[in-house]
Amino acid sequence: MEDEFAVRAEGLEKRYGEKRALAGFDLAARRGTVHGLLGPNGAGKTTAVRVLSTLLRFDGGRARVAGVDVAREPARVRGRIGLAGQYAAVDQVLTGRQNLEMFARLFHLDRRRARRRAAELLERFDLVEAADRGVGGYSGGMRRRLDLASSMILAPDVLFLDEPTTGLDPRGRGEVWEAVRALVAGGTTVLLTTQYLEEADRLASRITVIDRGRAIADDTPDGLKNRVGRDRVEVVVGDPADLPAALAAVARVADTVPECDETGRRVHAPVSDRVAALTEVARTLQDQRIGVEDIGLRRPSLDDVFLRLTGRPAESAESTGSTESPAEAAA
Ligand code: ATP
């Protein structure tokens, strides 16, 4: 019987000297899905991906990828996987097409098949128009898509994507998301590491949260968000005297009684229909001529997840500098 899980890790251990980068890590990613691995810098995401993709030996536990035991048959695993990530491996001087043809040749496709595969992938990743331009002139999103394409030359069963959108602007991020969705529609299983809750939410059908080398939650995006709290509408009034009006306006659209913070000017509350709620609050306050300093939607961030699950903020400062990812900010 075929394994229902394309990636399965049980009690994985990886030490660097005294440091336990993986400390009994478990994960099970169902075939044909995107499985998110969410955690801040240093949580162990890259180590997990490197172990599962056979680039790094591990010290304990068991792992199977695409039905093959990682410790016993690493070469067979390598034949069934692809790996792409933050640092695009593509050559800047060559064109997109030349890059893909070069990779295909490295994978021992003959010239004719290499050309055909490159053309298919350019089509699949929406790079046909840019195919014959030098990669040096590509946008960040195009470069990552080309990187994804190059990891798909042999149509792997499982693709490991290590933070594929870090450093991209919202548009590039959206382009990569589209490409990932297309891959999964074609039957590939994707294990996606990310620091963005929103990214895991948009793409993954299940999310494992990793902290200090161990899975601390494994849930659907909705399950995770329900534990963490939903989207909130936030209003900041210019004059504290307007606070009661703001509270009333937010209360009309909120799921629970709105709260205000210690500044006496900020009101917030969870809402179900985020856009309708925001529009309604803005209209009400405008009708009443209330001076609004700021109004917006706040989505739960990785930091909120960590705070709720562990009782402390995510450890890495650089991963949590903002409560919104760039894509959210632009939404
Ligand atoms: P990032 O988002 O920065 O890639 P990560 O979640 O992928 O973070 P890892 O890179 O897997 O985290 O690192 C997990 C832990 O292991 C960190 O504390 C890191 O400092 C440590 N570590 C990683 N690689 C090594 C190494 N080669 N030698 C020593 N310690 C390491």
mmCIF file of C-alpha atoms and ligand atoms in Angstrom:
data_model
loop_
_atom_site.group_PDB
_atom_site.id
_atom_site.type_symbol
_atom_site.label_atom_id
_atom_site.label_comp_id
_atom_site.label_asym_id
_atom_site.label_seq_id
_atom_site.Cartn_x
_atom_site.Cartn_y
_atom_site.Cartn_z
ATOM 1 C CA MET A 1 0.000 0.000 0.000
ATOM 2 C CA GLU A 2 1.270 3.444 -0.840
ATOM 3 C CA ASP A 3 2.154 5.648 2.074
ATOM 4 C CA GLU A 4 -0.457 8.384 2.510
ATOM 5 C CA PHE A 5 2.310 10.674 3.708
ATOM 6 C CA ALA A 6 4.905 11.952 1.265
ATOM 7 C CA VAL A 7 7.125 13.213 4.086
ATOM 8 C CA ARG A 8 7.251 11.657 7.498
ATOM 9 C CA ALA A 9 9.659 12.470 10.316
ATOM 10 C CA GLU A 10 9.577 10.843 13.730
ATOM 11 C CA GLY A 11 11.694 11.965 16.645
ATOM 12 C CA LEU A 12 14.405 13.489 14.455
ATOM 13 C CA GLU A 13 17.556 14.566 16.252
ATOM 14 C CA LYS A 14 20.339 16.746 14.908
ATOM 15 C CA ARG A 15 23.100 18.156 17.076
ATOM 16 C CA TYR A 16 25.771 20.713 16.310
ATOM 17 C CA GLY A 17 28.096 20.146 19.243
ATOM 18 C CA GLU A 18 26.032 20.995 22.299
ATOM 19 C CA LYS A 19 23.260 22.605 20.242
ATOM 20 C CA ARG A 20 20.207 20.436 19.487
ATOM 21 C CA ALA A 21 19.034 21.952 16.207
ATOM 22 C CA LEU A 22 16.406 19.181 15.963
ATOM 23 C CA ALA A 23 15.221 17.846 19.306
ATOM 24 C CA GLY A 24 12.753 15.043 18.613
ATOM 25 C CA PHE A 25 11.115 16.639 15.582
ATOM 26 C CA ASP A 26 7.910 15.094 14.162
ATOM 27 C CA LEU A 27 6.140 15.909 10.926
ATOM 28 C CA ALA A 28 3.718 14.157 8.579
ATOM 29 C CA ALA A 29 2.899 15.770 5.223
ATOM 30 C CA ARG A 30 0.079 14.223 3.234
ATOM 31 C CA ARG A 31 0.643 13.416 -0.438
ATOM 32 C CA GLY A 32 -0.354 16.052 -2.969
ATOM 33 C CA THR A 33 -0.610 18.888 -0.441
ATOM 34 C CA VAL A 34 1.374 21.913 0.647
ATOM 35 C CA HIS A 35 2.525 21.362 4.217
ATOM 36 C CA GLY A 36 3.755 24.478 5.998
ATOM 37 C CA LEU A 37 6.659 24.440 8.457
ATOM 38 C CA LEU A 38 6.331 27.695 10.349
ATOM 39 C CA GLY A 39 8.868 29.117 12.766
ATOM 40 C CA PRO A 40 11.168 32.058 13.477
ATOM 41 C CA ASN A 41 14.852 32.292 12.558
ATOM 42 C CA GLY A 42 16.867 29.573 14.215
ATOM 43 C CA ALA A 43 13.884 27.345 15.092
ATOM 44 C CA GLY A 44 15.303 24.494 12.999
ATOM 45 C CA LYS A 45 13.422 24.799 9.704
ATOM 46 C CA THR A 46 16.460 24.738 7.436
ATOM 47 C CA THR A 47 18.021 21.913 9.427
ATOM 48 C CA ALA A 48 14.812 19.880 9.043
ATOM 49 C CA VAL A 49 14.732 20.507 5.295
ATOM 50 C CA ARG A 50 18.419 19.668 4.887
ATOM 51 C CA VAL A 51 18.015 16.431 6.824
ATOM 52 C CA LEU A 52 14.882 15.392 4.932
ATOM 53 C CA SER A 53 16.475 16.214 1.584
ATOM 54 C CA THR A 54 19.557 14.103 2.503
ATOM 55 C CA LEU A 55 21.972 17.044 2.487
ATOM 56 C CA LEU A 56 22.686 16.568 6.180
ATOM 57 C CA ARG A 57 23.038 13.410 8.278
ATOM 58 C CA PHE A 58 20.931 13.181 11.395
ATOM 59 C CA ASP A 59 21.724 11.730 14.799
ATOM 60 C CA GLY A 60 18.494 9.971 15.715
ATOM 61 C CA GLY A 61 14.882 9.291 14.828
ATOM 62 C CA ARG A 62 13.418 8.163 11.518
ATOM 63 C CA ALA A 63 12.458 9.836 8.269
ATOM 64 C CA ARG A 64 10.754 8.678 5.084
ATOM 65 C CA VAL A 65 10.386 10.814 1.980
ATOM 66 C CA ALA A 66 8.362 9.726 -1.067
ATOM 67 C CA GLY A 67 8.096 6.287 0.507
ATOM 68 C CA VAL A 68 11.865 5.854 0.904
ATOM 69 C CA ASP A 69 13.879 5.677 4.124
ATOM 70 C CA VAL A 70 16.158 8.717 4.263
ATOM 71 C CA ALA A 71 18.941 7.130 6.334
ATOM 72 C CA ARG A 72 19.035 3.825 4.451
ATOM 73 C CA GLU A 73 18.576 4.936 0.867
ATOM 74 C CA PRO A 74 19.527 8.575 0.500
ATOM 75 C CA ALA A 75 20.365 8.222 -3.194
ATOM 76 C CA ARG A 76 16.851 6.940 -3.960
ATOM 77 C CA VAL A 77 15.379 9.824 -1.983
ATOM 78 C CA ARG A 78 17.461 12.280 -4.011
ATOM 79 C CA GLY A 79 15.991 10.890 -7.207
ATOM 80 C CA ARG A 80 12.490 11.763 -6.040
ATOM 81 C CA ILE A 81 12.864 15.230 -4.588
ATOM 82 C CA GLY A 82 13.570 18.806 -5.573
ATOM 83 C CA LEU A 83 14.891 21.618 -3.428
ATOM 84 C CA ALA A 84 14.527 25.363 -3.913
ATOM 85 C CA GLY A 85 14.802 28.262 -1.590
ATOM 86 C CA GLN A 86 15.748 31.685 -0.551
ATOM 87 C CA TYR A 87 18.907 31.889 -2.588
ATOM 88 C CA ALA A 88 18.130 31.346 -6.212
ATOM 89 C CA ALA A 89 20.757 29.113 -7.771
ATOM 90 C CA VAL A 90 20.257 30.506 -11.254
ATOM 91 C CA ASP A 91 23.001 32.064 -13.340
ATOM 92 C CA GLN A 92 22.615 35.821 -13.813
ATOM 93 C CA VAL A 93 24.289 36.072 -17.188
ATOM 94 C CA LEU A 94 22.367 33.352 -18.985
ATOM 95 C CA THR A 95 18.767 33.763 -20.108
ATOM 96 C CA GLY A 96 15.919 31.966 -18.323
ATOM 97 C CA ARG A 97 15.740 29.404 -21.101
ATOM 98 C CA GLN A 98 19.492 28.808 -21.109
ATOM 99 C CA ASN A 99 19.454 28.308 -17.345
ATOM 100 C CA LEU A 100 16.759 25.654 -17.550
ATOM 101 C CA GLU A 101 18.413 23.906 -20.468
ATOM 102 C CA MET A 102 21.695 23.885 -18.559
ATOM 103 C CA PHE A 103 20.045 22.354 -15.483
ATOM 104 C CA ALA A 104 18.292 19.778 -17.653
ATOM 105 C CA ARG A 105 21.641 18.814 -19.206
ATOM 106 C CA LEU A 106 23.141 18.507 -15.706
ATOM 107 C CA PHE A 107 20.352 16.016 -14.995
ATOM 108 C CA HIS A 108 21.485 14.048 -18.057
ATOM 109 C CA LEU A 109 18.628 14.910 -20.382
ATOM 110 C CA ASP A 110 19.777 14.890 -24.003
ATOM 111 C CA ARG A 111 19.763 18.167 -25.910
ATOM 112 C CA ARG A 112 16.360 17.689 -27.489
ATOM 113 C CA ARG A 113 14.629 16.624 -24.272
ATOM 114 C CA ALA A 114 16.369 19.405 -22.361
ATOM 115 C CA ARG A 115 14.996 21.946 -24.814
ATOM 116 C CA ARG A 116 11.492 20.518 -24.571
ATOM 117 C CA ARG A 117 11.537 20.371 -20.763
ATOM 118 C CA ALA A 118 12.796 23.967 -20.550
ATOM 119 C CA ALA A 119 9.965 25.126 -22.805
ATOM 120 C CA GLU A 120 7.367 23.277 -20.709
ATOM 121 C CA LEU A 121 8.658 24.766 -17.495
ATOM 122 C CA LEU A 122 8.837 28.297 -18.902
ATOM 123 C CA GLU A 123 5.201 27.910 -19.813
ATOM 124 C CA ARG A 124 4.213 26.426 -16.470
ATOM 125 C CA PHE A 125 5.924 29.190 -14.472
ATOM 126 C CA ASP A 126 4.679 31.985 -16.697
ATOM 127 C CA LEU A 127 8.127 32.952 -17.958
ATOM 128 C CA VAL A 128 7.611 32.589 -21.693
ATOM 129 C CA GLU A 129 7.840 36.297 -22.432
ATOM 130 C CA ALA A 130 11.024 36.710 -20.406
ATOM 131 C CA ALA A 131 12.545 33.418 -21.551
ATOM 132 C CA ASP A 132 15.203 34.890 -23.812
ATOM 133 C CA ARG A 133 16.251 37.799 -21.622
ATOM 134 C CA GLY A 134 19.214 37.677 -19.262
ATOM 135 C CA VAL A 135 18.246 36.695 -15.720
ATOM 136 C CA GLY A 136 20.166 39.723 -14.415
ATOM 137 C CA GLY A 137 17.199 41.844 -15.505
ATOM 138 C CA TYR A 138 14.534 39.666 -13.870
ATOM 139 C CA SER A 139 12.480 40.835 -10.894
ATOM 140 C CA GLY A 140 12.858 38.975 -7.585
ATOM 141 C CA GLY A 141 9.612 37.088 -8.178
ATOM 142 C CA MET A 142 10.659 36.021 -11.676
ATOM 143 C CA ARG A 143 14.005 34.811 -10.390
ATOM 144 C CA ARG A 144 12.382 32.706 -7.681
ATOM 145 C CA ARG A 145 9.972 31.254 -10.210
ATOM 146 C CA LEU A 146 12.892 30.349 -12.430
ATOM 147 C CA ASP A 147 14.545 28.751 -9.412
ATOM 148 C CA LEU A 148 11.353 26.777 -8.747
ATOM 149 C CA ALA A 149 11.286 25.723 -12.386
ATOM 150 C CA SER A 150 14.887 24.524 -12.198
ATOM 151 C CA SER A 151 14.055 22.379 -9.165
ATOM 152 C CA MET A 152 11.241 20.770 -11.163
ATOM 153 C CA ILE A 153 13.299 19.536 -14.131
ATOM 154 C CA LEU A 154 12.777 15.901 -13.171
ATOM 155 C CA ALA A 155 9.184 16.414 -11.917
ATOM 156 C CA PRO A 156 9.949 15.354 -8.332
ATOM 157 C CA ASP A 157 7.345 13.729 -6.065
ATOM 158 C CA VAL A 158 8.317 16.030 -3.221
ATOM 159 C CA LEU A 159 9.577 19.587 -3.444
ATOM 160 C CA PHE A 160 11.226 21.260 -0.459
ATOM 161 C CA LEU A 161 10.821 25.021 -0.522
ATOM 162 C CA ASP A 162 12.910 26.802 2.077
ATOM 163 C CA GLU A 163 11.511 30.297 2.641
ATOM 164 C CA PRO A 164 10.805 30.844 -1.052
ATOM 165 C CA THR A 165 9.430 34.374 -0.656
ATOM 166 C CA THR A 166 11.756 35.898 1.917
ATOM 167 C CA GLY A 167 12.969 39.255 0.631
ATOM 168 C CA LEU A 168 10.361 39.512 -2.142
ATOM 169 C CA ASP A 169 7.957 42.404 -2.542
ATOM 170 C CA PRO A 170 4.205 41.650 -2.343
ATOM 171 C CA ARG A 171 3.917 41.214 -6.086
ATOM 172 C CA GLY A 172 6.822 38.760 -6.271
ATOM 173 C CA ARG A 173 5.403 36.919 -3.311
ATOM 174 C CA GLY A 174 2.021 36.570 -5.030
ATOM 175 C CA GLU A 175 3.736 35.255 -8.174
ATOM 176 C CA VAL A 176 5.579 32.585 -6.229
ATOM 177 C CA TRP A 177 2.375 31.590 -4.433
ATOM 178 C CA GLU A 178 0.648 31.107 -7.773
ATOM 179 C CA ALA A 179 3.528 28.941 -9.003
ATOM 180 C CA VAL A 180 3.396 26.789 -5.857
ATOM 181 C CA ARG A 181 -0.347 26.280 -6.254
ATOM 182 C CA ALA A 182 0.181 25.189 -9.849
ATOM 183 C CA LEU A 183 2.797 22.656 -8.762
ATOM 184 C CA VAL A 184 0.536 21.060 -6.230
ATOM 185 C CA ALA A 185 -2.315 20.947 -8.725
ATOM 186 C CA GLY A 186 0.090 18.873 -10.837
ATOM 187 C CA GLY A 187 0.465 16.306 -8.026
ATOM 188 C CA THR A 188 3.693 17.396 -6.313
ATOM 189 C CA THR A 189 3.836 17.442 -2.526
ATOM 190 C CA VAL A 190 5.419 20.646 -1.215
ATOM 191 C CA LEU A 191 7.050 21.113 2.171
ATOM 192 C CA LEU A 192 7.243 24.878 2.569
ATOM 193 C CA THR A 193 9.178 26.583 5.329
ATOM 194 C CA THR A 194 8.180 30.119 6.181
ATOM 195 C CA GLN A 195 8.254 32.777 8.849
ATOM 196 C CA TYR A 196 4.955 34.234 7.681
ATOM 197 C CA LEU A 197 1.717 32.964 9.140
ATOM 198 C CA GLU A 198 -0.110 34.527 6.222
ATOM 199 C CA GLU A 199 1.961 32.566 3.719
ATOM 200 C CA ALA A 200 1.344 29.251 5.472
ATOM 201 C CA ASP A 201 -2.320 30.198 5.748
ATOM 202 C CA ARG A 202 -2.677 30.988 2.039
ATOM 203 C CA LEU A 203 -0.838 27.932 0.735
ATOM 204 C CA ALA A 204 -0.785 25.098 3.203
ATOM 205 C CA SER A 205 -3.545 22.658 4.084
ATOM 206 C CA ARG A 206 -1.682 21.806 7.289
ATOM 207 C CA ILE A 207 0.898 23.655 9.325
ATOM 208 C CA THR A 208 3.537 22.381 11.713
ATOM 209 C CA VAL A 209 4.870 25.057 14.049
ATOM 210 C CA ILE A 210 8.509 24.508 15.021
ATOM 211 C CA ASP A 211 10.245 25.948 18.059
ATOM 212 C CA ARG A 212 13.717 25.011 19.306
ATOM 213 C CA GLY A 213 13.914 21.987 17.055
ATOM 214 C CA ARG A 214 10.572 20.501 18.061
ATOM 215 C CA ALA A 215 7.041 20.623 16.634
ATOM 216 C CA ILE A 216 4.873 22.535 19.083
ATOM 217 C CA ALA A 217 1.671 22.466 17.027
ATOM 218 C CA ASP A 218 0.297 20.647 14.022
ATOM 219 C CA ASP A 219 -3.007 21.878 12.731
ATOM 220 C CA THR A 220 -5.003 23.225 9.823
ATOM 221 C CA PRO A 221 -4.558 26.971 9.172
ATOM 222 C CA ASP A 222 -8.042 27.607 10.532
ATOM 223 C CA GLY A 223 -7.418 25.503 13.604
ATOM 224 C CA LEU A 224 -4.235 27.411 14.267
ATOM 225 C CA LYS A 225 -5.862 30.790 13.731
ATOM 226 C CA ASN A 226 -8.744 29.859 15.984
ATOM 227 C CA ARG A 227 -6.267 29.149 18.731
ATOM 228 C CA VAL A 228 -4.456 32.392 18.085
ATOM 229 C CA GLY A 229 -7.301 34.776 17.448
ATOM 230 C CA ARG A 230 -8.824 36.162 14.290
ATOM 231 C CA ASP A 231 -8.335 39.320 12.221
ATOM 232 C CA ARG A 232 -8.925 42.511 14.173
ATOM 233 C CA VAL A 233 -10.102 45.951 13.200
ATOM 234 C CA GLU A 234 -8.105 48.730 14.834
ATOM 235 C CA VAL A 235 -8.929 52.431 15.081
ATOM 236 C CA VAL A 236 -6.771 55.168 16.574
ATOM 237 C CA VAL A 237 -8.588 58.457 17.223
ATOM 238 C CA GLY A 238 -6.743 61.766 17.346
ATOM 239 C CA ASP A 239 -8.562 62.997 20.448
ATOM 240 C CA PRO A 240 -9.207 60.721 23.477
ATOM 241 C CA ALA A 241 -12.596 62.459 23.835
ATOM 242 C CA ASP A 242 -13.663 60.617 20.676
ATOM 243 C CA LEU A 243 -12.929 57.217 22.181
ATOM 244 C CA PRO A 244 -16.569 56.397 23.077
ATOM 245 C CA ALA A 245 -17.653 57.107 19.492
ATOM 246 C CA ALA A 246 -14.889 54.856 18.161
ATOM 247 C CA LEU A 247 -15.826 52.098 20.612
ATOM 248 C CA ALA A 248 -19.442 52.300 19.482
ATOM 249 C CA ALA A 249 -18.504 52.230 15.782
ATOM 250 C CA VAL A 250 -16.273 49.190 16.236
ATOM 251 C CA ALA A 251 -18.822 47.445 18.480
ATOM 252 C CA ARG A 252 -21.334 47.471 15.599
ATOM 253 C CA VAL A 253 -19.153 45.200 13.468
ATOM 254 C CA ALA A 254 -17.186 43.265 16.083
ATOM 255 C CA ASP A 255 -17.619 39.670 17.189
ATOM 256 C CA THR A 256 -16.868 40.501 20.823
ATOM 257 C CA VAL A 257 -16.838 43.647 22.964
ATOM 258 C CA PRO A 258 -14.084 45.964 21.659
ATOM 259 C CA GLU A 259 -11.110 46.715 23.833
ATOM 260 C CA CYS A 260 -9.088 49.893 24.117
ATOM 261 C CA ASP A 261 -5.470 50.124 25.132
ATOM 262 C CA GLU A 262 -3.629 52.252 27.662
ATOM 263 C CA THR A 263 -3.145 55.168 25.255
ATOM 264 C CA GLY A 264 -6.896 55.822 25.518
ATOM 265 C CA ARG A 265 -6.989 56.402 21.774
ATOM 266 C CA ARG A 266 -6.770 52.917 20.253
ATOM 267 C CA VAL A 267 -9.761 50.590 19.929
ATOM 268 C CA HIS A 268 -9.633 47.080 18.535
ATOM 269 C CA ALA A 269 -11.836 44.019 18.205
ATOM 270 C CA PRO A 270 -11.945 40.720 16.284
ATOM 271 C CA VAL A 271 -14.125 40.654 13.167
ATOM 272 C CA SER A 272 -15.330 37.939 10.793
ATOM 273 C CA ASP A 273 -15.793 39.836 7.558
ATOM 274 C CA ARG A 274 -12.685 41.981 7.564
ATOM 275 C CA VAL A 275 -13.286 44.178 4.520
ATOM 276 C CA ALA A 276 -16.966 44.859 5.269
ATOM 277 C CA ALA A 277 -16.108 45.622 8.890
ATOM 278 C CA LEU A 278 -13.355 48.057 7.971
ATOM 279 C CA THR A 279 -15.526 49.846 5.417
ATOM 280 C CA GLU A 280 -18.413 50.142 7.842
ATOM 281 C CA VAL A 281 -16.282 51.523 10.679
ATOM 282 C CA ALA A 282 -14.610 54.052 8.369
ATOM 283 C CA ARG A 283 -17.972 55.213 7.047
ATOM 284 C CA THR A 284 -19.527 55.544 10.504
ATOM 285 C CA LEU A 285 -16.620 57.583 11.838
ATOM 286 C CA GLN A 286 -16.570 59.795 8.774
ATOM 287 C CA ASP A 287 -20.326 60.449 9.057
ATOM 288 C CA GLN A 288 -19.793 61.519 12.653
ATOM 289 C CA ARG A 289 -16.779 63.643 11.673
ATOM 290 C CA ILE A 290 -14.506 61.863 14.132
ATOM 291 C CA GLY A 291 -10.810 62.660 13.629
ATOM 292 C CA VAL A 292 -9.189 59.307 12.884
ATOM 293 C CA GLU A 293 -5.417 59.093 13.104
ATOM 294 C CA ASP A 294 -5.188 55.521 11.890
ATOM 295 C CA ILE A 295 -7.523 52.757 10.883
ATOM 296 C CA GLY A 296 -6.704 49.290 9.645
ATOM 297 C CA LEU A 297 -6.839 45.541 9.858
ATOM 298 C CA ARG A 298 -4.425 43.571 11.921
ATOM 299 C CA ARG A 299 -3.918 39.911 11.192
ATOM 300 C CA PRO A 300 -2.398 37.438 13.626
ATOM 301 C CA SER A 301 1.339 37.183 12.998
ATOM 302 C CA LEU A 302 3.923 34.541 13.748
ATOM 303 C CA ASP A 303 4.549 36.416 16.962
ATOM 304 C CA ASP A 304 0.907 36.043 18.005
ATOM 305 C CA VAL A 305 1.112 32.309 17.285
ATOM 306 C CA PHE A 306 4.210 31.971 19.415
ATOM 307 C CA LEU A 307 2.888 34.024 22.240
ATOM 308 C CA ARG A 308 -0.236 31.894 22.377
ATOM 309 C CA LEU A 309 1.513 28.548 21.987
ATOM 310 C CA THR A 310 4.585 29.121 24.124
ATOM 311 C CA GLY A 311 3.699 32.062 26.337
ATOM 312 C CA ARG A 312 6.711 33.986 25.008
ATOM 313 C CA PRO A 313 7.462 35.944 21.829
ATOM 314 C CA ALA A 314 9.221 34.294 18.905
ATOM 315 C CA GLU A 315 12.886 34.496 19.792
ATOM 316 C CA SER A 316 14.391 36.065 16.768
ATOM 317 C CA ALA A 317 14.103 39.821 16.593
ATOM 318 C CA GLU A 318 14.534 40.058 12.857
ATOM 319 C CA SER A 319 11.695 37.628 12.137
ATOM 320 C CA THR A 320 9.155 39.602 14.090
ATOM 321 C CA GLY A 321 10.009 43.232 13.493
ATOM 322 C CA SER A 322 6.580 43.847 11.994
ATOM 323 C CA THR A 323 3.173 42.501 12.846
ATOM 324 C CA GLU A 324 2.307 42.377 9.178
ATOM 325 C CA SER A 325 4.132 40.777 6.314
ATOM 326 C CA PRO A 326 4.712 43.053 3.314
ATOM 327 C CA ALA A 327 1.938 41.257 1.405
ATOM 328 C CA GLU A 328 -0.543 42.041 4.137
ATOM 329 C CA ALA A 329 0.543 45.612 4.343
ATOM 330 C CA ALA A 330 -0.162 46.011 0.651
ATOM 331 C CA ALA A 331 -3.469 44.121 0.733
HETATM 332 P P1 ATP B 1 16.481 30.437 9.443
HETATM 333 O O1 ATP B 1 15.135 30.972 9.219
HETATM 334 O O2 ATP B 1 17.449 31.454 9.938
HETATM 335 O O3 ATP B 1 17.009 29.620 8.313
HETATM 336 P P2 ATP B 1 15.914 27.983 10.784
HETATM 337 O O4 ATP B 1 14.608 27.828 11.478
HETATM 338 O O5 ATP B 1 16.028 27.407 9.450
HETATM 339 O O6 ATP B 1 16.317 29.498 10.736
HETATM 340 P P3 ATP B 1 18.239 26.450 11.392
HETATM 341 O O7 ATP B 1 19.074 27.136 10.387
HETATM 342 O O8 ATP B 1 17.771 25.095 11.099
HETATM 343 O O9 ATP B 1 16.983 27.356 11.764
HETATM 344 O O10 ATP B 1 19.040 26.452 12.775
HETATM 345 C C1 ATP B 1 18.599 25.790 13.953
HETATM 346 C C2 ATP B 1 19.621 26.006 15.056
HETATM 347 O O11 ATP B 1 20.812 25.287 14.773
HETATM 348 C C3 ATP B 1 20.010 27.451 15.240
HETATM 349 O O12 ATP B 1 20.183 27.707 16.600
HETATM 350 C C4 ATP B 1 21.334 27.548 14.518
HETATM 351 O O13 ATP B 1 22.142 28.546 15.121
HETATM 352 C C5 ATP B 1 21.930 26.176 14.720
HETATM 353 N N1 ATP B 1 22.788 25.781 13.596
HETATM 354 C C6 ATP B 1 22.401 25.670 12.301
HETATM 355 N N2 ATP B 1 23.430 25.275 11.530
HETATM 356 C C7 ATP B 1 24.501 25.142 12.339
HETATM 357 C C8 ATP B 1 25.861 24.748 12.150
HETATM 358 N N3 ATP B 1 26.338 24.407 10.937
HETATM 359 N N4 ATP B 1 26.671 24.738 13.229
HETATM 360 C C9 ATP B 1 26.212 25.075 14.444
HETATM 361 N N5 ATP B 1 24.934 25.437 14.708
HETATM 362 C C10 ATP B 1 24.085 25.475 13.670
#
